[in-house]
C-alpha positions as a LaTeX table, in Angstrom:
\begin{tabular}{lrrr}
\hline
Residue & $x$ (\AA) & $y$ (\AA) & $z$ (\AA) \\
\hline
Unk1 & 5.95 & $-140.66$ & $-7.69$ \\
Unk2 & 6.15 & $-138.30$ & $-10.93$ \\
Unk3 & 6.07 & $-134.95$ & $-9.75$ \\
Unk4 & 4.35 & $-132.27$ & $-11.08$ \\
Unk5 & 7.72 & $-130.57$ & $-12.10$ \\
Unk6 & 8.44 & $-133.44$ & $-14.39$ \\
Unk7 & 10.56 & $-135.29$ & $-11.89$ \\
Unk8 & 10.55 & $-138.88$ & $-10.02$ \\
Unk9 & 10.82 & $-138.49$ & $-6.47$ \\
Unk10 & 10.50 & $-139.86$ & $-2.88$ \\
Unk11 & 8.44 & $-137.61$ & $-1.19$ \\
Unk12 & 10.09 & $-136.14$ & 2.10 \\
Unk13 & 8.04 & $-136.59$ & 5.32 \\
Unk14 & 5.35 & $-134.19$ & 6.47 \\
Unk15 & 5.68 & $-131.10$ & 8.31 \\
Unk16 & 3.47 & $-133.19$ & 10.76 \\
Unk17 & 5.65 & $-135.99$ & 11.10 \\
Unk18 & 9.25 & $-133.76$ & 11.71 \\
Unk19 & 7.74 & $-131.57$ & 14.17 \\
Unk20 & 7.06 & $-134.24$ & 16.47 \\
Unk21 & 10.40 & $-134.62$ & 17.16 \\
Unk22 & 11.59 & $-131.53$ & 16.30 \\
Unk23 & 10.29 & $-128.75$ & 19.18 \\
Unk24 & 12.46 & $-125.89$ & 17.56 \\
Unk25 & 10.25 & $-125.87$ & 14.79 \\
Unk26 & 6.55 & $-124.51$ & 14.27 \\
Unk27 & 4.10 & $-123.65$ & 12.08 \\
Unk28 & 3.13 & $-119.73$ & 12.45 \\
Unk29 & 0.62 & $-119.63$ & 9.22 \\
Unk30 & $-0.65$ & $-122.15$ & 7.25 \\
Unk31 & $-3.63$ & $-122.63$ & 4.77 \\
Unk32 & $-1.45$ & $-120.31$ & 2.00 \\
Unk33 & $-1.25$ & $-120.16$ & $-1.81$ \\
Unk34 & 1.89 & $-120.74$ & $-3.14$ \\
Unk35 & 4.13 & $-118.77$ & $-0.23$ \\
Unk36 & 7.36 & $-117.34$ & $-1.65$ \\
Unk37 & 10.01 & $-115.08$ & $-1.20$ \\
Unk38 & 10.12 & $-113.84$ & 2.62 \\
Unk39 & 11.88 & $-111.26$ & 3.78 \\
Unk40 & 12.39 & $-109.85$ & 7.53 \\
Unk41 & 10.94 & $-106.22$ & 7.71 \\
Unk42 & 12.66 & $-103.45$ & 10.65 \\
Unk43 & 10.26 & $-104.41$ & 12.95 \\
Unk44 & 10.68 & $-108.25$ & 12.92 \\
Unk45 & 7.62 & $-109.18$ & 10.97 \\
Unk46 & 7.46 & $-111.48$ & 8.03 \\
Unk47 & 6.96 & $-110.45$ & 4.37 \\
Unk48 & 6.47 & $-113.00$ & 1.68 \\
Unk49 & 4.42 & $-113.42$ & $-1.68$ \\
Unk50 & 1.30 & $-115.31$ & $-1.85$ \\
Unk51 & 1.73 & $-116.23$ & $-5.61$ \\
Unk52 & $-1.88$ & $-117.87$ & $-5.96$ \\
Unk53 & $-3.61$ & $-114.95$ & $-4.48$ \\
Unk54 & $-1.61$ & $-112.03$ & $-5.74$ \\
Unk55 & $-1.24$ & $-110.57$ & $-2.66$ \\
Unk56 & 1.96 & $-109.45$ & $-0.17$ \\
Unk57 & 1.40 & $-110.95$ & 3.35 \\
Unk58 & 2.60 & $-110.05$ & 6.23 \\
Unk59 & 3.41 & $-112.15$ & 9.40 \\
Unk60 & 4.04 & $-111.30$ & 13.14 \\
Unk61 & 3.22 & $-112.94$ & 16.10 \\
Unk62 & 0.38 & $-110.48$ & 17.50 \\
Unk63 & $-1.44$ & $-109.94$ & 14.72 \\
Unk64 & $-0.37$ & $-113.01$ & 12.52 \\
Unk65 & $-1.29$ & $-112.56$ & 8.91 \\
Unk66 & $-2.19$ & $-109.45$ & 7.17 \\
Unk67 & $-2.54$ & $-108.07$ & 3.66 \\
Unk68 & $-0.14$ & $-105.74$ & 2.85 \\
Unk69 & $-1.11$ & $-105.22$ & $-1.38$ \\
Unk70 & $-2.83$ & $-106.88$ & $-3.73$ \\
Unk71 & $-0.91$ & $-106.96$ & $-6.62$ \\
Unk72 & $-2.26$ & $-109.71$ & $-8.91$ \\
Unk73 & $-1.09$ & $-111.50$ & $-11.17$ \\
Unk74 & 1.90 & $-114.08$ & $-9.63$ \\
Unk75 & 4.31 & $-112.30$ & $-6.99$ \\
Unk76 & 6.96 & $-114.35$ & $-6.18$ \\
Unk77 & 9.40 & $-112.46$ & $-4.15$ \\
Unk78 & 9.53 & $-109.48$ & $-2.00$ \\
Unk79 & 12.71 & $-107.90$ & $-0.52$ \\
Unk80 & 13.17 & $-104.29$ & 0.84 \\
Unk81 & 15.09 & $-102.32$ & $-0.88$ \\
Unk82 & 17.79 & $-100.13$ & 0.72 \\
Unk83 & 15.24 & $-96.72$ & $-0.88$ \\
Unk84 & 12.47 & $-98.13$ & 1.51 \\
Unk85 & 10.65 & $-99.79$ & $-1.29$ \\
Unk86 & 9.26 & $-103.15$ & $-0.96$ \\
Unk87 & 10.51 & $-104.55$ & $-4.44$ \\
Unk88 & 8.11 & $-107.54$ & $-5.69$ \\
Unk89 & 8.99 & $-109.98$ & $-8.80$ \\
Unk90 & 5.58 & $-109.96$ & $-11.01$ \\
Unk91 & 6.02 & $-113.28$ & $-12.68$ \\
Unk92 & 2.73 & $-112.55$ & $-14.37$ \\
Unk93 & 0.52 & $-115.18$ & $-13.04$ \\
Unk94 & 1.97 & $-118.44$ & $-12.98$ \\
Unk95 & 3.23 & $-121.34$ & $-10.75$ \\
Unk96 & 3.26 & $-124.42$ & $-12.57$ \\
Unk97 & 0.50 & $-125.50$ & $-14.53$ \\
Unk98 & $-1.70$ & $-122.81$ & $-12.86$ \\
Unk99 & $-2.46$ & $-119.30$ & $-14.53$ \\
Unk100 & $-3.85$ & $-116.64$ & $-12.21$ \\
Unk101 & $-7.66$ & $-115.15$ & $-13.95$ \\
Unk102 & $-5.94$ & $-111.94$ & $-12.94$ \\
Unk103 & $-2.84$ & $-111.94$ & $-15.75$ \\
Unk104 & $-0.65$ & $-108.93$ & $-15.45$ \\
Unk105 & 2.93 & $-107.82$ & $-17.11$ \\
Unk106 & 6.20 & $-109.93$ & $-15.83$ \\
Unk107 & 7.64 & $-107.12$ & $-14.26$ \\
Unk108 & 9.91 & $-105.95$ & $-11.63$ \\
Unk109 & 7.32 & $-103.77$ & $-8.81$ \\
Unk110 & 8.03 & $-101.64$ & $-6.12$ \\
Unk111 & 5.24 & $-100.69$ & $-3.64$ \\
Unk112 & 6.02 & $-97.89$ & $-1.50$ \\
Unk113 & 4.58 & $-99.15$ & 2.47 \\
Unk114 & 2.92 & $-96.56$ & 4.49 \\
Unk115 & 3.53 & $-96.37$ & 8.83 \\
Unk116 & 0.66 & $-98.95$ & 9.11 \\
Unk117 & 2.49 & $-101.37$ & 7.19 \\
Unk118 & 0.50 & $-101.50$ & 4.11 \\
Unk119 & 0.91 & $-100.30$ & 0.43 \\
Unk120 & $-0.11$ & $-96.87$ & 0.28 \\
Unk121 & $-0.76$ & $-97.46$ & $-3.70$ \\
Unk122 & $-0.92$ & $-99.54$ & $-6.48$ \\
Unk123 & 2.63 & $-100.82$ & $-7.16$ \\
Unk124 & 5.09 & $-99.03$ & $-9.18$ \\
Unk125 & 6.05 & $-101.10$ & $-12.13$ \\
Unk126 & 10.67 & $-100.54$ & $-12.60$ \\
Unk127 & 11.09 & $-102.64$ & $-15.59$ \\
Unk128 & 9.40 & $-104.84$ & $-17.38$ \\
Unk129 & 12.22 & $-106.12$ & $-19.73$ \\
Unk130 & 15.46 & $-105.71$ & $-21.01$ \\
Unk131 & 17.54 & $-105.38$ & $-24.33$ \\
Unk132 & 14.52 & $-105.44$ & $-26.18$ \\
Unk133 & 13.29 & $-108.53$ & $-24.77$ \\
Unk134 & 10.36 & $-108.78$ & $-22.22$ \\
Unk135 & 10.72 & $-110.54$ & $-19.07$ \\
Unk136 & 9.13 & $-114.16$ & $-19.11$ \\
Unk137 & 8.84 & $-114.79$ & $-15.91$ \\
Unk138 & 10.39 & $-113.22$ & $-12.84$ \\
Unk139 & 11.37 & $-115.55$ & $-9.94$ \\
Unk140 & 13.45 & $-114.11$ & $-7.15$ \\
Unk141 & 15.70 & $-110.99$ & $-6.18$ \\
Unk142 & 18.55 & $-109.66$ & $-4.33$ \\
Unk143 & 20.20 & $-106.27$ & $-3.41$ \\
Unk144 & 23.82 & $-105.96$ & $-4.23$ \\
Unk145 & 26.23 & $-103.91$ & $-1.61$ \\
Unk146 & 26.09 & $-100.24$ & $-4.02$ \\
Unk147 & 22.15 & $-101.31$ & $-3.78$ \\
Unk148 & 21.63 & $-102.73$ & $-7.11$ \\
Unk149 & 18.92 & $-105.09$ & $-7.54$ \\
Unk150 & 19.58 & $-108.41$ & $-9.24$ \\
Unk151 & 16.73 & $-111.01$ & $-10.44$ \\
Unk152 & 16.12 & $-114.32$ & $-11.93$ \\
Unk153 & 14.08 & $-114.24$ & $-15.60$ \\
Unk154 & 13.25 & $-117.45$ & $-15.36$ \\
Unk155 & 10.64 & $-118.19$ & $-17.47$ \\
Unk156 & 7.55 & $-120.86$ & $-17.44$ \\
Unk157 & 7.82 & $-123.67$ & $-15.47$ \\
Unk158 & 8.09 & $-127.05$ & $-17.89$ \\
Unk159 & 10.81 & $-129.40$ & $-17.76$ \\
Unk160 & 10.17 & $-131.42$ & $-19.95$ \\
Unk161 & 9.91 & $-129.08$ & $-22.89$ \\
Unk162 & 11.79 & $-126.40$ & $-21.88$ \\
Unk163 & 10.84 & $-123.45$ & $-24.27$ \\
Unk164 & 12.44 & $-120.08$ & $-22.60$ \\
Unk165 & 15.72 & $-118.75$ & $-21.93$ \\
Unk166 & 16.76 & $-118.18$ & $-18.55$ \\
Unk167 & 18.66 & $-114.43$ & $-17.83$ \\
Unk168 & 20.29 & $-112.68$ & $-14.23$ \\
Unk169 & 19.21 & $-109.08$ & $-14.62$ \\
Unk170 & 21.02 & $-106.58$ & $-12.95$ \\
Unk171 & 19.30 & $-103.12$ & $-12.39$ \\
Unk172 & 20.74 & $-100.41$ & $-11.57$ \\
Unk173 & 19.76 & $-97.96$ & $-8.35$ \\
Unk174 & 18.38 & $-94.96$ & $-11.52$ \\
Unk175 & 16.06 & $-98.08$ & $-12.65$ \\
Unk176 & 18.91 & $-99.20$ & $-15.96$ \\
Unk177 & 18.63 & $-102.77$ & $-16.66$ \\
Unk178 & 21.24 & $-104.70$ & $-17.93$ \\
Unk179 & 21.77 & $-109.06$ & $-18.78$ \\
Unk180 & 24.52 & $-110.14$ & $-16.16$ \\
Unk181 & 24.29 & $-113.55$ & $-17.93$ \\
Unk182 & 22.65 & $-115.66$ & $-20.26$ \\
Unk183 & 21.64 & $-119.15$ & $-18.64$ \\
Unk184 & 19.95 & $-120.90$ & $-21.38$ \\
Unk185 & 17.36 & $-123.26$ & $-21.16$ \\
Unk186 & 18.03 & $-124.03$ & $-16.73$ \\
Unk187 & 15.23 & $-122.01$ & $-14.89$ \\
Unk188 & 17.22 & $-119.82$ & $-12.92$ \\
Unk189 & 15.56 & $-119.46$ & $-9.39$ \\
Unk190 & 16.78 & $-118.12$ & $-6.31$ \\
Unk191 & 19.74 & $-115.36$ & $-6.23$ \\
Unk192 & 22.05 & $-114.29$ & $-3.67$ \\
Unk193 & 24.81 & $-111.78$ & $-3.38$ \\
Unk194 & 27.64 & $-111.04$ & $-0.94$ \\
Unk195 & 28.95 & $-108.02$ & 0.57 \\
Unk196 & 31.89 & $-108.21$ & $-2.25$ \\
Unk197 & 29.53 & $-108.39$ & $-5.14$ \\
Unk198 & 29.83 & $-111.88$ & $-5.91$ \\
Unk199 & 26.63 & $-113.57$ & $-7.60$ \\
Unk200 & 24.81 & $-116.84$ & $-6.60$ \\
Unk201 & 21.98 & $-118.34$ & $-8.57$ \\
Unk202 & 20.41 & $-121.76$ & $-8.40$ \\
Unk203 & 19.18 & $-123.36$ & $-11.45$ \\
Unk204 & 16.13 & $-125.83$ & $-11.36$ \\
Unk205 & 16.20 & $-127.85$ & $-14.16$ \\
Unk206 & 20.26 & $-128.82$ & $-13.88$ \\
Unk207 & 20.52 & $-128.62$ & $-9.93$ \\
Unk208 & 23.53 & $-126.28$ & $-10.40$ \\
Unk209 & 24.69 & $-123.64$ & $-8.24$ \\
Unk210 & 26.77 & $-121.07$ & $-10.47$ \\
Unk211 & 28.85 & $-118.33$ & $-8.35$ \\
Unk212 & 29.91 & $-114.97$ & $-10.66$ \\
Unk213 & 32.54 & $-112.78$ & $-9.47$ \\
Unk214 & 33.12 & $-109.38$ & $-10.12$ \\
Unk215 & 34.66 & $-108.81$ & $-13.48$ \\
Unk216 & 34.38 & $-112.87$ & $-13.69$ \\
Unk217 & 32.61 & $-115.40$ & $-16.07$ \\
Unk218 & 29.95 & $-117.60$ & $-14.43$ \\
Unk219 & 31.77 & $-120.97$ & $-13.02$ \\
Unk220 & 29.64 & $-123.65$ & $-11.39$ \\
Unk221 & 30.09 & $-124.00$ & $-7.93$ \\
Unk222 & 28.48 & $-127.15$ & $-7.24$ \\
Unk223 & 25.56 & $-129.64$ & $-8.19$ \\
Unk224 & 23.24 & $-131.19$ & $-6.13$ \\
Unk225 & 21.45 & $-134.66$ & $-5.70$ \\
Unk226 & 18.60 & $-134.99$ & $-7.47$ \\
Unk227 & 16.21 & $-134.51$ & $-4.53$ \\
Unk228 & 17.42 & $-131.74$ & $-3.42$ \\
Unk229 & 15.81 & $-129.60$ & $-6.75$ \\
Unk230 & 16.96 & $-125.50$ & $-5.74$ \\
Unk231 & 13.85 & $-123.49$ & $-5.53$ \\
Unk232 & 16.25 & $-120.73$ & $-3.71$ \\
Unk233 & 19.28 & $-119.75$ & $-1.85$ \\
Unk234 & 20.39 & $-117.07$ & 0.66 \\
Unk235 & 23.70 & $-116.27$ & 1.97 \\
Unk236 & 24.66 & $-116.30$ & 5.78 \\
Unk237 & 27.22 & $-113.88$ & 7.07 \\
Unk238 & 29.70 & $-116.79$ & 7.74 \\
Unk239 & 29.36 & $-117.49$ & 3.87 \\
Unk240 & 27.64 & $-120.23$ & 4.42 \\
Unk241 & 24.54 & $-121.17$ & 1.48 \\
Unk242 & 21.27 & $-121.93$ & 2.34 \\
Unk243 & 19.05 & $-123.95$ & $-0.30$ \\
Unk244 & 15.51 & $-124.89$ & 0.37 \\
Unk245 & 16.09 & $-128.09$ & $-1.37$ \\
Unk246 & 12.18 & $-128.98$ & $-2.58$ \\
Unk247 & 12.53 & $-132.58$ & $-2.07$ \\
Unk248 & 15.22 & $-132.88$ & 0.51 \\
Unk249 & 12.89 & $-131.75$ & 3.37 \\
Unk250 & 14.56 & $-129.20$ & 4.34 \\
Unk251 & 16.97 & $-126.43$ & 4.01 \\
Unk252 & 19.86 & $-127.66$ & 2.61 \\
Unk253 & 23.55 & $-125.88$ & 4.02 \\
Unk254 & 26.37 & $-125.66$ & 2.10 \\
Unk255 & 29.62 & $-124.34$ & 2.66 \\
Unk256 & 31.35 & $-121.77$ & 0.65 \\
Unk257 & 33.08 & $-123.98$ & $-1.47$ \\
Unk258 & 29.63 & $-125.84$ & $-2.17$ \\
Unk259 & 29.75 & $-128.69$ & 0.31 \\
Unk260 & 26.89 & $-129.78$ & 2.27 \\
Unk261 & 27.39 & $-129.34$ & 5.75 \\
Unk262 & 23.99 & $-129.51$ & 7.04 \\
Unk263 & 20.27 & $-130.54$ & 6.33 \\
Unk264 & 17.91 & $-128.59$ & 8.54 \\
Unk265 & 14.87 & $-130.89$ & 8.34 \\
Unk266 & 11.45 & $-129.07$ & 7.78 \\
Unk267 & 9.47 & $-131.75$ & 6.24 \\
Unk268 & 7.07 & $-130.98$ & 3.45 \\
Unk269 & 8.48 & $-128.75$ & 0.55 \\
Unk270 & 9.98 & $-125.80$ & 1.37 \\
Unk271 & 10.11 & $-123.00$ & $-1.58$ \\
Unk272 & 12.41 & $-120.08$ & 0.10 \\
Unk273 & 13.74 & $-119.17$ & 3.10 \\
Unk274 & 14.96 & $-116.23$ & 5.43 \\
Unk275 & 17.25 & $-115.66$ & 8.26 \\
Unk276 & 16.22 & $-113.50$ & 11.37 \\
Unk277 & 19.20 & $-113.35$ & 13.61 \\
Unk278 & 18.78 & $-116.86$ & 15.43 \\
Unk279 & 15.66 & $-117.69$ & 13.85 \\
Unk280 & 14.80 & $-119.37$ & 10.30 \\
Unk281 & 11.51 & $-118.67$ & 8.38 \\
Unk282 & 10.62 & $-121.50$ & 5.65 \\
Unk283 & 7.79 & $-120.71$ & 3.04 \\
Unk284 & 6.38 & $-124.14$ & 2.50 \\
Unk285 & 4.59 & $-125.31$ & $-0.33$ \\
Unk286 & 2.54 & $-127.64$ & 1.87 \\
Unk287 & 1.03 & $-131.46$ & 1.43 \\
Unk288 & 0.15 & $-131.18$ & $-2.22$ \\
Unk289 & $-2.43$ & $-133.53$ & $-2.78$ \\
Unk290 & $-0.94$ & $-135.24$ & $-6.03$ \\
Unk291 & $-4.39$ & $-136.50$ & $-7.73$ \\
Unk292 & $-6.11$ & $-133.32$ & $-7.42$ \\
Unk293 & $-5.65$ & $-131.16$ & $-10.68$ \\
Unk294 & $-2.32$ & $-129.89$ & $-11.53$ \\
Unk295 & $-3.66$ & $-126.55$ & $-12.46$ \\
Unk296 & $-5.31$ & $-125.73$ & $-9.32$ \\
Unk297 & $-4.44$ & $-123.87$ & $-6.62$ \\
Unk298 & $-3.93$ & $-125.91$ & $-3.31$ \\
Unk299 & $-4.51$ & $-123.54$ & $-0.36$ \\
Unk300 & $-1.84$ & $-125.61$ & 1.47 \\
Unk301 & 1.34 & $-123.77$ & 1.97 \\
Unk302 & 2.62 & $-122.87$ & 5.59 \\
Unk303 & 4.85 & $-120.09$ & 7.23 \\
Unk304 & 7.73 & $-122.19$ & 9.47 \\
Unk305 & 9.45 & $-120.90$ & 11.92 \\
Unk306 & 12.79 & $-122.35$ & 12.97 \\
Unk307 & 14.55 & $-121.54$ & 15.94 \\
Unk308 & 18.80 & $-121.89$ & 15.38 \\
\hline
\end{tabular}
């Protein structure tokens, strides 16, 4: 099977299929557009972007989903910032082949949440480029230890053309921006970083994981199969690195030297990934239906919940 990504692969077994034999793993939410970028709020609830809706969601297991902004255009990550923002990369309205009718400005957003757990405004726009140069498409986020924020530009999604430069933007906690790196042509996804400062990114179209130290030039850490294409990555406290792998069919665990130590099997294709003490929260692209449209927007994506 050609992928829509540009890419011949095997596709890994459904979600269906694993969890038969798998009874640590559930489904919490399903039916979802495009679920990216979770994050575990105070209370133990699930934040994430619903990139083909606009909208932050909210998960727990009383009250399950809920809306907690509409944004538009194409969130793709939420994290909470150590200010009590909810910080939101505004790719613009993209995933793909599929544009959002509501377009807004690639941006980095902050929306300020209110007791109930819900924006109390329109969200704040932080940056919106860089050095002169706009942000193509924003992709994921971290918080460094002195509470900077660093994100993926990584542009539009097309691998076989390839038309914009990947950058890791660092901004600082007064709102500067500043290029940590140049990637080139790579699409620069997920980003991690470690209590020491040390940067992790994961690039898409090369399947590389580059590390950056402090004060250091980027080095590449490691590069993985084929199948296992990095949508994202996340850091455990043992220094462990934890890739959902799009076609591996899981989450893919590597140790800090970039060996694979583990496969965590979800089944379908997971996008990002969060850890909650013992527990393991996939965003899941879902069973794409491969001869529908590639420009439309398959309500398909799921919310997994893994227990460790």
């Amino acid at each position: 099977m050609v992928n829509d990504r540009g890419l011949t692969v095997k596709r890994a077994p459904s979600w269906a299929t694993i969890v038969g034999d798998m009874s640590q793993l559930r489904c919490v939410a399903e039916r979802l557009g495009h679920p990216q970028g979770p994050d575990v709020a105070a209370d133990g609830s699930v934040v994430f972007a619903e990139t083909y809706t606009g909208r932050i969601l909210r998960w727990d297991a009383v009250r399950g989903i809920t809306t907690v902004a509409d944004v538009g255009g194409g969130p793709n990550a939420a994290r909470f910032g150590p200010d009590g923002f909810l910080y939101v990369t505004q790719n613009g309205g993209q995933a793909a082949q599929w544009r959002s009718s509501r377009q807004r400005t690639p941006a980095l957003q902050r929306l300020l949440l209110g007791d109930d757990g819900t924006a109390t405004g329109p969200p704040q726009t932080v940056l919106t480029g860089v050095a002169g140069v706009s942000f193509c498409a924003p992709h994921d986020l971290a918080f460094g230890p002195d509470g900077t924020v660093y994100l993926t530009d990584s542009g539009a999604w097309d691998p076989e053309r390839r038309p914009d430069q990947g950058r890791i933007i660092a901004v600082d906690p007064d709102g500067t921006g500043r290029v940590v790196a140049e990637t080139g042509a790579t699409f620069p996804s997920g980003v991690a970083v470690d209590a020491e400062g040390t940067l992790l990114w994961c690039e898409c179209y090369t399947n590389r994981v580059i590390r950056l130290r402090p004060g250091g030039v980027p080095e590449v850490l490691c590069t993985l199969p084929e199948e296992q294409l990095p949508e994202s990555l996340l850091l455990g406290a043992d220094g462990t690195i934890w890739i959902a792998g799009l076609f591996a069919g899981g989450i893919v665990v590597l140790d800090s030297r970039g060996r694979q130590i583990d496969l965590i099997e979800t089944g379908g294709l997971p996008l990002n990934c969060v850890l909650s003490g013992k527990t393991l929260y996939v965003t899941d692209l879902g069973d794409y239906d491969d001869d529908r449209p590639d420009d439309e927007a398959q309500m398909v994506g799921r919310l997994l919940e893994v227990a460790l």
